[in-house]
XYZ file of N, CA and C in Angstrom:
786
model
N 15.889 27.388 -8.405
C 14.943 26.910 -7.583
C 13.964 25.671 -8.319
N 14.096 24.785 -7.900
C 13.550 23.362 -8.808
C 12.032 23.838 -9.260
N 11.672 23.850 -10.402
C 10.404 24.147 -10.929
C 9.557 23.025 -10.742
N 8.188 23.603 -10.350
C 6.858 22.782 -9.783
C 6.477 22.707 -11.331
N 5.813 21.380 -11.302
C 4.811 20.789 -12.321
C 3.744 20.490 -12.049
N 2.545 20.816 -12.483
C 1.348 20.492 -12.077
C 0.525 20.248 -13.420
N -0.232 19.320 -13.431
C -1.424 19.220 -14.313
C -2.818 19.287 -13.901
N -3.612 20.137 -14.104
C -4.776 20.316 -13.512
C -5.861 19.477 -14.020
N -7.212 19.651 -13.342
C -7.406 20.543 -12.116
C -6.839 19.762 -11.026
N -6.706 20.565 -9.843
C -6.150 19.965 -8.693
C -7.123 18.820 -7.918
N -6.280 18.011 -7.551
C -7.366 16.717 -6.939
C -6.432 16.381 -5.393
N -7.416 15.876 -4.601
C -6.469 15.187 -3.610
C -5.257 14.125 -4.038
N -4.358 14.097 -3.228
C -3.207 13.288 -3.666
C -3.276 12.131 -2.340
N -3.001 10.946 -3.078
C -2.771 9.848 -2.283
C -1.682 9.225 -2.507
N -0.827 9.176 -1.350
C 0.763 8.568 -1.869
C 0.544 7.026 -1.108
N 1.426 6.290 -1.808
C 1.552 4.603 -1.423
C 3.301 4.655 -1.352
N 3.524 4.650 -0.245
C 5.126 4.681 0.068
C 5.451 3.378 0.855
N 6.270 2.579 0.181
C 6.766 1.332 0.615
C 7.879 0.704 0.286
N 7.880 -0.828 0.082
C 9.146 -1.409 -0.461
C 7.943 -2.568 -1.579
N 8.632 -3.715 -1.733
C 8.074 -4.371 -2.983
C 6.456 -4.544 -2.833
N 5.667 -4.458 -1.825
C 4.509 -4.743 -1.762
C 3.769 -3.230 -2.481
N 4.308 -2.382 -2.363
C 4.174 -1.277 -2.782
C 4.413 -0.932 -4.610
N 5.800 -1.253 -4.569
C 6.052 -1.117 -6.162
C 5.379 -2.153 -6.958
N 4.886 -3.261 -6.413
C 4.358 -4.381 -7.256
C 2.666 -4.246 -7.157
N 2.058 -3.073 -6.502
C 0.924 -3.060 -6.078
C -0.058 -2.466 -7.481
N 0.538 -2.613 -8.855
C -0.493 -2.655 -9.978
C -0.069 -3.892 -10.813
N 0.766 -5.143 -10.389
C 1.037 -5.566 -10.503
C -0.131 -7.109 -10.508
N -0.657 -7.976 -11.587
C -1.343 -9.000 -11.461
C -2.593 -8.283 -10.773
N -3.505 -7.540 -11.296
C -4.580 -6.404 -10.910
C -4.408 -6.240 -8.980
N -3.167 -5.504 -9.000
C -2.922 -5.304 -7.771
C -3.745 -4.189 -6.874
N -3.949 -4.356 -5.882
C -4.405 -3.153 -4.689
C -4.067 -1.725 -5.057
N -2.966 -1.810 -5.485
C -2.912 -0.305 -5.901
C -3.804 0.139 -7.285
N -3.646 -0.668 -8.010
C -4.490 -0.529 -9.433
C -6.122 -0.499 -8.928
N -6.585 -1.371 -8.145
C -7.601 -1.017 -7.965
C -8.192 0.221 -7.051
N -7.254 0.341 -6.223
C -7.370 2.103 -5.658
C -7.368 2.972 -6.807
N -6.361 3.044 -7.795
C -6.273 4.011 -9.051
C -7.678 4.064 -9.450
N -8.532 2.823 -9.606
C -9.832 2.874 -10.468
C -10.779 3.495 -9.582
N -10.707 3.043 -8.351
C -11.812 3.743 -7.420
C -12.017 5.099 -7.239
N -10.642 5.999 -7.545
C -10.251 7.120 -7.170
C -10.306 7.956 -8.460
N -10.611 7.318 -9.483
C -10.597 7.786 -10.654
C -11.354 9.009 -10.977
N -11.237 10.024 -11.892
C -11.582 11.741 -11.621
C -12.192 12.079 -9.935
N -11.493 11.283 -9.208
C -11.789 12.001 -7.790
C -10.276 12.479 -7.081
N -9.322 11.663 -7.456
C -7.975 11.842 -6.710
C -6.612 11.130 -7.464
N -5.982 11.930 -7.032
C -4.405 11.271 -7.829
C -3.582 10.381 -6.871
N -3.033 9.039 -7.544
C -2.207 8.328 -6.563
C -0.940 8.345 -7.221
N 0.280 8.570 -6.295
C 1.380 8.696 -6.527
C 2.019 7.105 -6.112
N 2.737 6.353 -6.803
C 3.326 5.326 -6.461
C 5.052 5.449 -6.012
N 5.189 5.887 -4.504
C 6.807 5.149 -4.051
C 6.958 4.278 -3.559
N 7.211 3.207 -4.660
C 7.804 1.905 -3.962
C 9.267 1.513 -4.248
N 9.638 0.762 -3.559
C 11.100 0.558 -3.725
C 11.316 -1.194 -3.750
N 11.407 -2.119 -4.084
C 11.862 -3.545 -4.046
C 13.247 -3.455 -3.066
N 12.988 -4.135 -2.128
C 14.230 -4.854 -1.440
C 14.261 -3.764 -0.367
N 13.521 -2.548 -0.191
C 13.982 -1.548 0.686
C 13.281 -1.708 2.267
N 14.330 -1.553 3.399
C 13.759 -1.518 4.771
C 13.558 -0.109 5.272
N 13.062 0.110 6.339
C 12.620 1.310 6.871
C 14.088 2.307 7.097
N 14.993 1.680 7.224
C 16.248 2.251 7.412
C 16.705 3.048 5.846
N 16.704 2.453 5.034
C 16.734 3.167 3.487
C 15.211 3.991 3.436
N 14.178 3.741 3.612
C 13.185 4.786 4.062
C 13.575 6.088 4.595
N 14.389 6.326 5.638
C 14.662 7.324 6.221
C 15.766 8.207 5.582
N 16.268 7.732 4.658
C 17.270 8.329 3.785
C 16.675 9.279 2.725
N 15.691 8.732 2.729
C 14.859 9.362 1.403
C 13.269 10.261 1.566
N 12.921 10.013 2.958
C 11.281 10.513 3.367
C 11.070 11.811 2.979
N 12.177 12.550 3.347
C 11.900 14.210 3.390
C 12.241 14.662 2.251
N 12.855 14.042 1.169
C 12.612 14.382 -0.411
C 11.263 13.810 -0.895
N 10.943 12.949 -0.422
C 9.337 12.195 -0.957
C 8.476 13.041 -0.407
N 8.434 13.316 0.764
C 7.502 14.340 1.343
C 7.827 15.695 1.967
N 8.277 16.637 1.233
C 9.113 17.712 1.616
C 8.016 18.475 2.621
N 8.573 19.074 3.623
C 7.789 19.821 4.720
C 7.538 21.292 4.146
N 8.443 21.677 3.263
C 8.830 23.115 3.093
C 7.325 23.647 2.424
N 7.072 22.589 1.692
C 5.723 23.227 0.697
C 4.535 23.692 1.624
N 4.608 23.244 3.025
C 3.569 23.633 4.110
C 3.729 25.080 4.213
N 4.682 25.947 3.872
C 5.019 27.225 4.274
C 4.689 28.270 2.804
N 4.509 27.561 1.906
C 4.547 28.420 0.651
C 3.147 28.114 -0.001
N 2.806 28.902 -1.137
C 1.667 28.680 -1.781
C 1.546 27.350 -2.239
N 2.317 26.465 -2.122
C 2.248 24.984 -2.730
C 1.685 24.240 -1.535
N 1.277 24.684 -0.544
C 1.150 23.752 0.322
C -0.301 22.714 -0.104
N -0.995 23.049 -1.016
C -2.008 22.109 -1.525
C -1.559 21.181 -2.180
N -0.240 20.799 -2.215
C 0.141 19.753 -2.950
C 0.425 18.518 -1.882
N 0.436 18.822 -0.582
C 0.461 17.846 0.285
C -0.543 16.896 0.331
N 0.084 15.893 0.542
C -0.844 14.320 0.388
C -2.032 14.809 1.403
N -3.591 14.268 0.850
C -4.743 13.904 1.699
C -4.476 12.366 2.501
N -3.906 11.661 1.958
C -3.513 10.412 2.674
C -1.904 9.893 2.192
N -1.448 8.688 2.834
C -0.596 8.234 2.732
C -0.537 6.906 3.485
N -0.259 5.661 2.504
C -0.463 4.260 3.040
C 1.028 4.073 3.251
N 1.504 3.511 4.208
C 2.554 3.396 4.513
C 3.264 1.819 4.979
N 3.969 1.416 4.225
C 4.177 -0.158 4.519
C 5.858 -0.280 4.434
N 6.205 -0.601 5.327
C 7.552 -1.052 5.472
C 7.860 -2.417 6.773
N 8.742 -3.567 6.797
C 8.446 -4.345 7.791
C 9.098 -5.800 6.870
N 8.813 -6.211 6.023
C 9.051 -7.347 5.611
C 10.421 -7.743 5.401
N 11.445 -6.718 4.746
C 12.333 -6.834 4.816
C 13.213 -6.755 5.671
N 12.704 -5.877 6.783
C 13.378 -5.305 7.970
C 13.315 -6.692 8.996
N 12.456 -7.844 8.572
C 12.372 -8.912 9.507
C 13.111 -10.129 8.940
N 13.998 -9.532 7.583
C 14.892 -10.856 7.277
C 15.383 -11.348 8.426
N 15.940 -12.384 8.240
C 17.279 -12.911 8.780
C 18.526 -12.197 8.631
N 19.134 -11.750 9.687
C 20.514 -10.745 9.740
C 21.448 -11.790 8.990
N 21.522 -12.983 9.273
C 22.425 -13.845 8.751
C 22.586 -14.283 7.242
N 21.065 -13.962 6.727
C 21.057 -14.366 5.287
C 21.802 -13.333 4.223
N 22.558 -13.843 3.139
C 23.254 -12.957 2.426
C 22.879 -11.889 1.974
N 23.469 -10.561 2.264
C 23.013 -9.177 1.792
C 21.484 -8.913 2.478
N 21.527 -9.493 3.626
C 20.266 -9.148 4.312
C 19.916 -7.793 4.569
N 18.048 -7.468 4.308
C 18.050 -6.271 4.502
C 17.596 -6.190 6.388
N 17.970 -6.865 7.083
C 17.540 -6.918 8.416
C 17.693 -5.730 9.279
N 16.598 -5.407 9.614
C 17.060 -4.154 10.804
C 16.321 -4.390 12.036
N 17.101 -4.499 12.947
C 16.629 -5.218 14.650
C 15.467 -4.617 14.731
N 14.628 -5.265 15.465
C 13.006 -4.658 15.919
C 12.933 -3.206 16.527
N 13.713 -3.053 17.626
C 13.467 -1.665 18.274
C 13.701 -0.598 17.290
N 14.848 -0.630 16.395
C 15.114 -0.016 15.390
C 13.937 0.405 14.520
N 13.617 -0.930 14.099
C 12.196 -0.922 13.294
C 11.262 0.285 13.523
N 10.940 -0.335 14.639
C 9.748 0.739 15.376
C 9.851 1.780 15.353
N 11.316 2.367 15.910
C 11.515 3.832 15.833
C 11.735 4.718 14.293
N 12.224 3.643 13.333
C 12.247 4.277 12.375
C 10.942 4.394 11.716
N 9.895 3.421 11.760
C 8.416 3.962 11.486
C 7.632 4.683 12.298
N 8.119 5.154 13.713
C 7.547 6.580 14.379
C 7.760 7.602 13.857
N 9.250 7.354 13.382
C 9.770 8.822 12.433
C 9.329 9.112 11.444
N 8.798 8.324 10.437
C 8.163 8.167 9.103
C 6.524 8.676 9.606
N 6.238 8.171 10.681
C 4.773 8.408 10.914
C 4.257 9.639 11.067
N 5.837 10.225 12.166
C 5.378 11.484 12.691
C 5.656 12.904 11.676
N 6.491 12.348 10.844
C 6.551 13.277 9.479
C 5.523 13.360 8.800
N 5.188 12.507 8.432
C 3.798 12.402 7.627
C 2.509 13.062 7.900
N 2.298 12.509 9.373
C 1.294 13.197 9.977
C 1.305 14.333 9.947
N 2.968 15.373 10.005
C 2.991 16.717 10.454
C 2.741 17.636 8.965
N 2.674 16.594 7.654
C 2.443 17.671 6.621
C 2.054 18.856 6.501
N 0.718 18.033 6.936
C -0.661 19.264 7.056
C -1.588 18.633 7.967
N -2.628 19.469 8.179
C -3.676 19.020 9.017
C -4.791 18.238 8.248
N -4.701 18.237 6.951
C -5.569 17.427 6.201
C -4.950 16.196 5.699
N -3.449 15.974 6.087
C -2.794 14.630 5.718
C -3.335 13.638 6.649
N -3.605 12.332 6.176
C -4.061 10.883 6.920
C -3.403 10.056 6.539
N -3.432 9.288 7.531
C -2.251 8.056 7.378
C -2.757 6.877 7.621
N -2.421 5.589 6.693
C -2.764 4.530 7.409
C -1.449 3.453 7.349
N -1.081 2.698 8.460
C 0.031 1.849 8.081
C -0.187 0.470 7.830
N 0.676 -0.400 7.426
C 0.437 -1.540 7.201
C 1.361 -2.269 8.002
N 1.163 -3.259 8.617
C 2.287 -4.118 9.566
C 2.835 -4.810 8.355
N 3.934 -5.635 8.911
C 4.958 -6.475 8.596
C 3.795 -7.652 8.232
N 4.041 -8.459 6.792
C 2.984 -9.469 6.594
C 3.489 -10.907 6.860
N 2.580 -11.420 6.813
C 2.893 -13.111 6.702
C 3.547 -13.769 5.434
N 4.226 -14.552 5.461
C 4.552 -15.369 4.594
C 4.184 -16.851 3.949
N 4.657 -17.440 2.709
C 4.208 -19.026 3.055
C 5.739 -19.582 2.716
N 6.101 -19.968 3.917
C 7.727 -20.329 3.954
C 7.730 -21.731 3.042
N 6.999 -22.502 2.886
C 7.242 -23.331 1.943
C 7.059 -23.432 -0.078
N 6.191 -22.497 0.220
C 6.316 -21.666 -1.138
C 7.548 -20.910 -1.883
N 8.081 -19.944 -0.671
C 9.512 -19.465 -0.857
C 10.188 -20.449 -1.340
N 10.729 -21.460 -0.276
C 11.583 -22.499 -0.198
C 11.495 -23.370 -1.793
N 10.149 -23.810 -2.370
C 10.078 -23.979 -3.504
C 10.433 -23.217 -4.799
N 10.152 -22.073 -4.250
C 10.199 -20.806 -5.835
C 11.629 -20.835 -5.704
N 12.573 -20.161 -4.486
C 13.737 -19.787 -4.835
C 14.659 -20.845 -4.382
N 14.537 -21.836 -3.856
C 15.304 -23.010 -3.431
C 16.162 -22.844 -1.737
N 15.505 -21.513 -1.453
C 15.761 -21.207 -0.016
C 14.844 -20.296 0.537
N 15.048 -19.763 1.883
C 13.778 -19.187 2.830
C 13.807 -17.462 2.334
N 14.836 -17.396 1.627
C 15.006 -15.600 1.440
C 15.284 -14.875 2.840
N 15.314 -15.925 3.935
C 15.884 -14.967 5.169
C 14.673 -14.821 5.995
N 13.419 -15.331 5.505
C 12.081 -14.975 5.697
C 11.379 -16.164 6.407
N 10.425 -15.428 7.411
C 9.822 -16.522 8.651
C 9.089 -16.113 9.420
N 7.757 -17.085 9.537
C 6.163 -16.354 10.170
C 6.671 -16.196 11.770
N 7.532 -17.230 12.221
C 7.946 -16.674 13.551
C 8.328 -15.253 13.879
N 9.328 -14.757 12.910
C 10.141 -13.664 13.211
C 8.989 -12.313 12.731
N 8.573 -12.728 11.494
C 7.346 -11.802 10.747
C 6.401 -11.150 11.878
N 6.028 -12.163 12.667
C 4.885 -11.976 13.162
C 5.310 -10.951 14.543
N 6.378 -11.178 15.005
C 6.992 -10.125 16.097
C 6.990 -8.722 15.593
N 7.584 -8.803 14.384
C 7.464 -7.172 13.223
C 6.123 -6.623 13.266
N 5.154 -7.425 13.121
C 3.674 -7.231 13.005
C 3.019 -6.707 13.966
N 3.580 -7.641 15.194
C 2.846 -7.156 16.564
C 3.347 -6.032 17.123
N 4.709 -5.369 16.672
C 5.145 -4.240 17.148
C 4.576 -3.185 16.138
N 4.435 -3.349 14.677
C 3.685 -2.420 13.889
C 2.577 -1.902 14.325
N 1.690 -3.050 14.847
C 0.650 -2.813 15.081
C 0.113 -2.141 16.295
N 1.103 -2.426 17.448
C 1.258 -1.827 18.509
C 1.463 0.252 18.231
N 2.481 -0.269 17.794
C 3.059 1.325 17.265
C 1.909 2.317 16.737
N 1.265 1.527 15.867
C -0.345 2.059 15.357
C -1.099 2.813 16.436
N -1.343 1.882 16.801
C -2.362 2.215 18.506
C -1.882 3.415 19.050
N -0.670 3.398 19.427
C 0.313 4.240 20.143
C 0.228 5.751 19.533
N 0.270 5.510 18.514
C -0.087 6.744 17.673
C -1.232 7.517 17.378
N -2.349 6.406 17.614
C -3.847 7.061 17.083
C -4.174 7.020 15.860
N -2.831 6.191 15.165
C -2.950 6.142 13.312
C -3.823 4.506 12.996
N -4.837 4.878 11.956
C -5.282 3.257 11.545
C -3.994 2.481 11.102
N -3.890 1.060 11.524
C -3.007 0.211 11.002
C -3.745 -1.097 10.866
N -3.496 -1.383 9.735
C -3.834 -2.721 9.234
C -2.907 -4.049 9.536
N -3.254 -4.997 10.367
C -2.256 -5.985 10.439
C -2.310 -7.205 9.619
N -1.479 -6.831 8.431
C -0.996 -7.028 7.058
C -1.121 -8.671 7.647
N -0.203 -8.931 8.679
C 0.095 -10.488 9.056
C -0.947 -11.237 8.966
N -1.873 -11.139 10.158
C -3.434 -11.919 10.228
C -4.368 -11.957 8.946
N -3.968 -10.912 8.029
C -4.719 -10.930 6.882
C -4.672 -11.848 5.998
N -3.287 -12.190 5.814
C -2.764 -13.393 4.851
C -2.448 -14.702 5.577
N -2.121 -14.887 6.911
C -1.325 -15.885 7.521
C -2.259 -16.760 7.090
N -1.595 -18.208 6.784
C -2.608 -19.569 6.330
C -3.477 -19.461 5.356
N -3.580 -18.234 4.578
C -4.509 -18.370 3.161
C -3.745 -18.831 2.370
N -4.876 -19.466 1.666
C -4.032 -19.862 -0.014
C -4.448 -19.282 -1.052
N -3.277 -19.310 -1.994
C -3.614 -18.557 -2.925
C -3.341 -17.108 -2.861
N -2.290 -16.542 -1.963
C -2.489 -15.279 -1.870
C -1.033 -14.533 -1.949
N -0.052 -15.539 -2.470
C 1.367 -15.419 -2.724
C 1.384 -16.019 -4.190
N 2.206 -15.279 -5.180
C 2.565 -15.920 -6.207
C 4.202 -16.638 -6.204
N 4.891 -16.116 -5.049
C 6.149 -16.729 -4.690
C 6.384 -17.009 -3.425
N 5.256 -16.719 -2.396
C 5.777 -17.231 -1.416
C 5.428 -16.056 -0.382
N 5.924 -14.556 -1.128
C 6.031 -13.321 -0.240
C 5.427 -12.168 -1.060
N 4.931 -12.485 -2.535
C 4.394 -11.357 -3.176
C 3.329 -11.556 -3.530
N 2.136 -10.294 -3.569
C 0.651 -10.731 -3.608
C 0.078 -11.502 -4.846
N -0.814 -12.372 -5.063
C -1.347 -12.708 -6.185
C -2.657 -11.451 -6.340
N -3.385 -11.582 -7.201
C -4.709 -10.995 -7.139
C -5.732 -11.373 -6.017
N -5.401 -12.260 -5.691
C -6.403 -12.971 -4.530
C -5.702 -11.946 -3.104
N -4.349 -12.019 -3.107
C -3.918 -11.548 -1.857
C -3.817 -9.830 -1.868
N -3.995 -9.376 -3.284
C -4.154 -7.911 -3.212
C -5.813 -7.690 -2.841
N -6.071 -8.475 -3.200
C -7.850 -8.233 -2.912
C -8.178 -8.097 -1.504
N -7.764 -9.124 -0.612
C -7.805 -8.917 0.726
C -7.225 -7.771 1.478
N -6.090 -7.304 0.776
C -5.440 -6.010 1.382
C -6.350 -4.994 0.718
N -6.767 -4.773 -0.216
C -7.391 -3.761 -0.716
C -8.906 -3.447 0.109
N -9.534 -4.547 0.409
C -10.542 -4.587 1.350
C -10.602 -4.403 2.808
N -9.019 -4.550 3.513
C -8.803 -3.699 4.584
C -8.355 -2.317 4.646
N -8.132 -2.098 3.304
C -7.803 -0.611 3.106
C -9.038 0.240 3.046
N -9.995 -0.394 2.020
C -11.399 -0.013 1.951
C -11.948 0.335 3.329
N -12.137 -0.762 4.265
C -12.900 -0.801 5.503
C -12.640 0.486 6.333
N -10.862 0.606 6.327
C -10.392 2.130 7.126
C -10.909 3.199 6.415
N -10.931 3.464 5.037
C -11.162 4.315 4.395
C -12.643 4.877 4.963
N -13.809 3.733 4.449
C -15.354 4.074 4.793
C -15.772 4.413 6.090
N -14.629 3.516 7.146
C -15.565 3.707 8.511
C -15.029 5.353 9.166
N -13.938 5.773 8.639
C -13.108 7.023 9.031
C -14.274 8.256 9.155
N -13.652 9.005 10.140
C -14.656 10.290 9.988
C -13.762 11.497 9.702
N -13.243 11.368 8.557
C -12.164 12.587 8.048
C -13.092 13.386 7.523
N -12.242 14.797 7.439
C -13.025 15.724 7.172
C -12.146 16.869 6.044
N -12.157 16.597 5.053
C -13.119 16.262 4.102
C -12.842 14.534 3.837
N -14.215 14.037 3.189
C -13.892 12.477 3.396
C -13.076 11.939 2.416
N -12.537 10.969 2.534
C -11.613 10.204 1.159
C -12.232 9.099 0.991
N -13.470 8.779 1.232
C -14.504 7.725 0.814
C -14.842 8.013 -0.736
N -14.312 7.608 -1.682
C -14.398 7.158 -3.068
C -15.882 7.862 -3.204
N -17.097 6.973 -2.986
C -18.152 6.833 -3.235
C -19.000 8.323 -2.574
N -18.437 9.396 -1.729
C -18.980 10.199 -1.528
C -18.172 11.642 -1.641
N -16.918 11.196 -2.684
C -16.342 12.411 -3.190
C -16.831 12.780 -4.598
N -16.666 14.278 -4.988
C -17.124 14.669 -6.118
C -16.669 14.018 -7.301
N -17.187 13.981 -8.414
C -16.957 13.529 -9.668
C -16.265 14.534 -10.703
N -14.991 14.582 -10.790
C -14.623 15.868 -11.682
C -15.237 15.783 -12.916
N -15.544 17.216 -13.590
C -16.482 17.487 -14.480
C -17.650 16.497 -14.908
N -18.164 16.138 -13.670
C -19.611 15.296 -13.862
C -20.520 15.911 -14.303
N -20.293 17.211 -14.663
C -21.596 17.962 -15.353
C -21.470 17.789 -17.175
N -20.324 17.323 -17.519
C -19.880 16.772 -18.706
C -19.991 15.515 -19.303
N -20.640 15.072 -20.323
C -20.642 13.946 -20.734
C -21.472 13.068 -19.749
N -21.229 11.790 -19.929
C -21.956 11.026 -19.009
C -20.765 9.941 -18.058
N -21.255 9.159 -17.314
C -20.696 8.770 -16.103
C -21.361 7.300 -16.016
N -20.390 6.257 -16.513
C -20.715 5.038 -16.047
C -20.800 4.667 -14.264
N -21.814 4.221 -13.711
C -21.672 4.011 -12.195
C -20.234 2.846 -11.852
N -19.303 3.299 -11.418
C -18.218 2.648 -11.313
C -18.373 1.335 -10.820
N -18.949 0.945 -9.875
C -19.464 -0.233 -9.308
C -19.949 -1.254 -10.358
N -20.606 -0.619 -11.017
C -21.352 -1.425 -11.945
C -20.643 -1.926 -13.182
N -19.546 -1.043 -13.730
C -18.845 -1.129 -14.322
C -17.722 -2.152 -14.023
N -17.155 -2.233 -12.582
C -16.342 -3.112 -12.147
C -16.872 -4.391 -12.250
N -18.396 -4.563 -11.705
C -18.516 -5.790 -11.406
C -19.112 -6.381 -12.704
N -19.416 -5.764 -14.162
C -19.334 -6.131 -15.125
C -18.380 -6.974 -15.545
N -17.266 -6.080 -15.277
C -15.567 -6.563 -16.102
C -15.417 -7.794 -15.310
N -15.969 -7.961 -13.687
C -15.362 -9.262 -12.954
C -16.294 -10.270 -13.465
N -17.511 -10.294 -13.968
C -18.365 -11.057 -14.420
C -17.723 -11.740 -15.909
N -17.203 -11.000 -16.647
C -16.858 -11.418 -18.053
C -15.302 -12.093 -17.887
N -15.035 -11.803 -16.801
C -13.670 -12.269 -16.445
C -13.562 -13.624 -16.238
N -14.450 -14.007 -15.198
C -14.830 -15.173 -14.381
C -15.431 -16.130 -15.616
N -16.180 -15.294 -16.521
C -16.795 -16.440 -17.688
C -15.968 -16.861 -18.665
N -14.785 -16.126 -18.934
C -13.593 -16.397 -19.510
C -12.786 -17.229 -19.017
N -12.501 -17.122 -17.816
C -11.439 -17.904 -16.948
C -12.376 -19.275 -16.962
N -13.472 -19.208 -16.513
C -14.277 -20.863 -16.604
C -14.285 -21.375 -17.647
N -14.511 -20.698 -18.756
C -14.586 -21.316 -20.280
C -13.540 -22.052 -20.719
N -12.029 -21.103 -20.317
C -10.647 -21.649 -20.605
C -10.340 -22.937 -19.921
N -11.155 -22.928 -18.528
C -10.711 -23.746 -17.660
C -11.363 -25.400 -18.166
N -12.448 -25.081 -18.685
C -13.227 -26.224 -19.367
C -12.344 -26.881 -20.513
N -11.740 -25.632 -21.433
C -11.212 -26.419 -22.465
C -9.686 -26.639 -22.120
N -9.137 -26.529 -20.918
C -7.716 -27.146 -20.668
C -8.075 -28.497 -19.963
N -9.328 -28.647 -19.037
C -9.270 -30.196 -18.679
C -9.162 -31.258 -19.661
N -8.583 -32.058 -19.078
C -8.245 -33.493 -19.800
C -9.583 -34.170 -20.193
N -9.557 -34.540 -21.472
C -10.823 -35.266 -21.957
C -10.949 -37.027 -21.247
């Protein structure tokens, strides 16, 4: 029997599951890193991101990442309180592109349906947020890679719309990742993957869902208890983040002035 390891005390678990948008979510002050900061001393975040993967690949391993058998034993408390699920960008790739990760639209929808049903069935307290397929910057992809990587907004929009429709059908909060990014400058560093600004847009969308949800128990970090709050001092998180942002802006502005031609 596989040994179960755990670091105490027990906290709510949040899992980020998806492809490169998830794996790189700690890169460049990414949305995963920001979530981890917000949930410091309140919840643990597990990163399960796989660059280049599609929904078909996810079906090969999802039961290993989210084993249901824990629901039937004393370890049921390790089931996640929240899963943020993202696949679709690679699924929407042109099937004729070399080594394409393309998955036909109808299959993509059914794959996501299976993943969502499984995750929702992990426990009564497990919540799910789905992200649709994203927009891309086609011109920037071409400039970065010399080809379009098999990605286009025309096809990506169809996968995004299908993902949003599925989420609504399942009664699951779903973020229209396509509309959140489409046509916005500075949100990608290569035309597909998020800059800090792109991650901020996604984080704000996730934050809105979490704060507006009537989940019990709440997963709003501002309303969750702080671990060991009775020991030592605890700087107000938002104040600390604001001060850090101010210092970063000040440094950046200063450096920008130095780099400007005289």
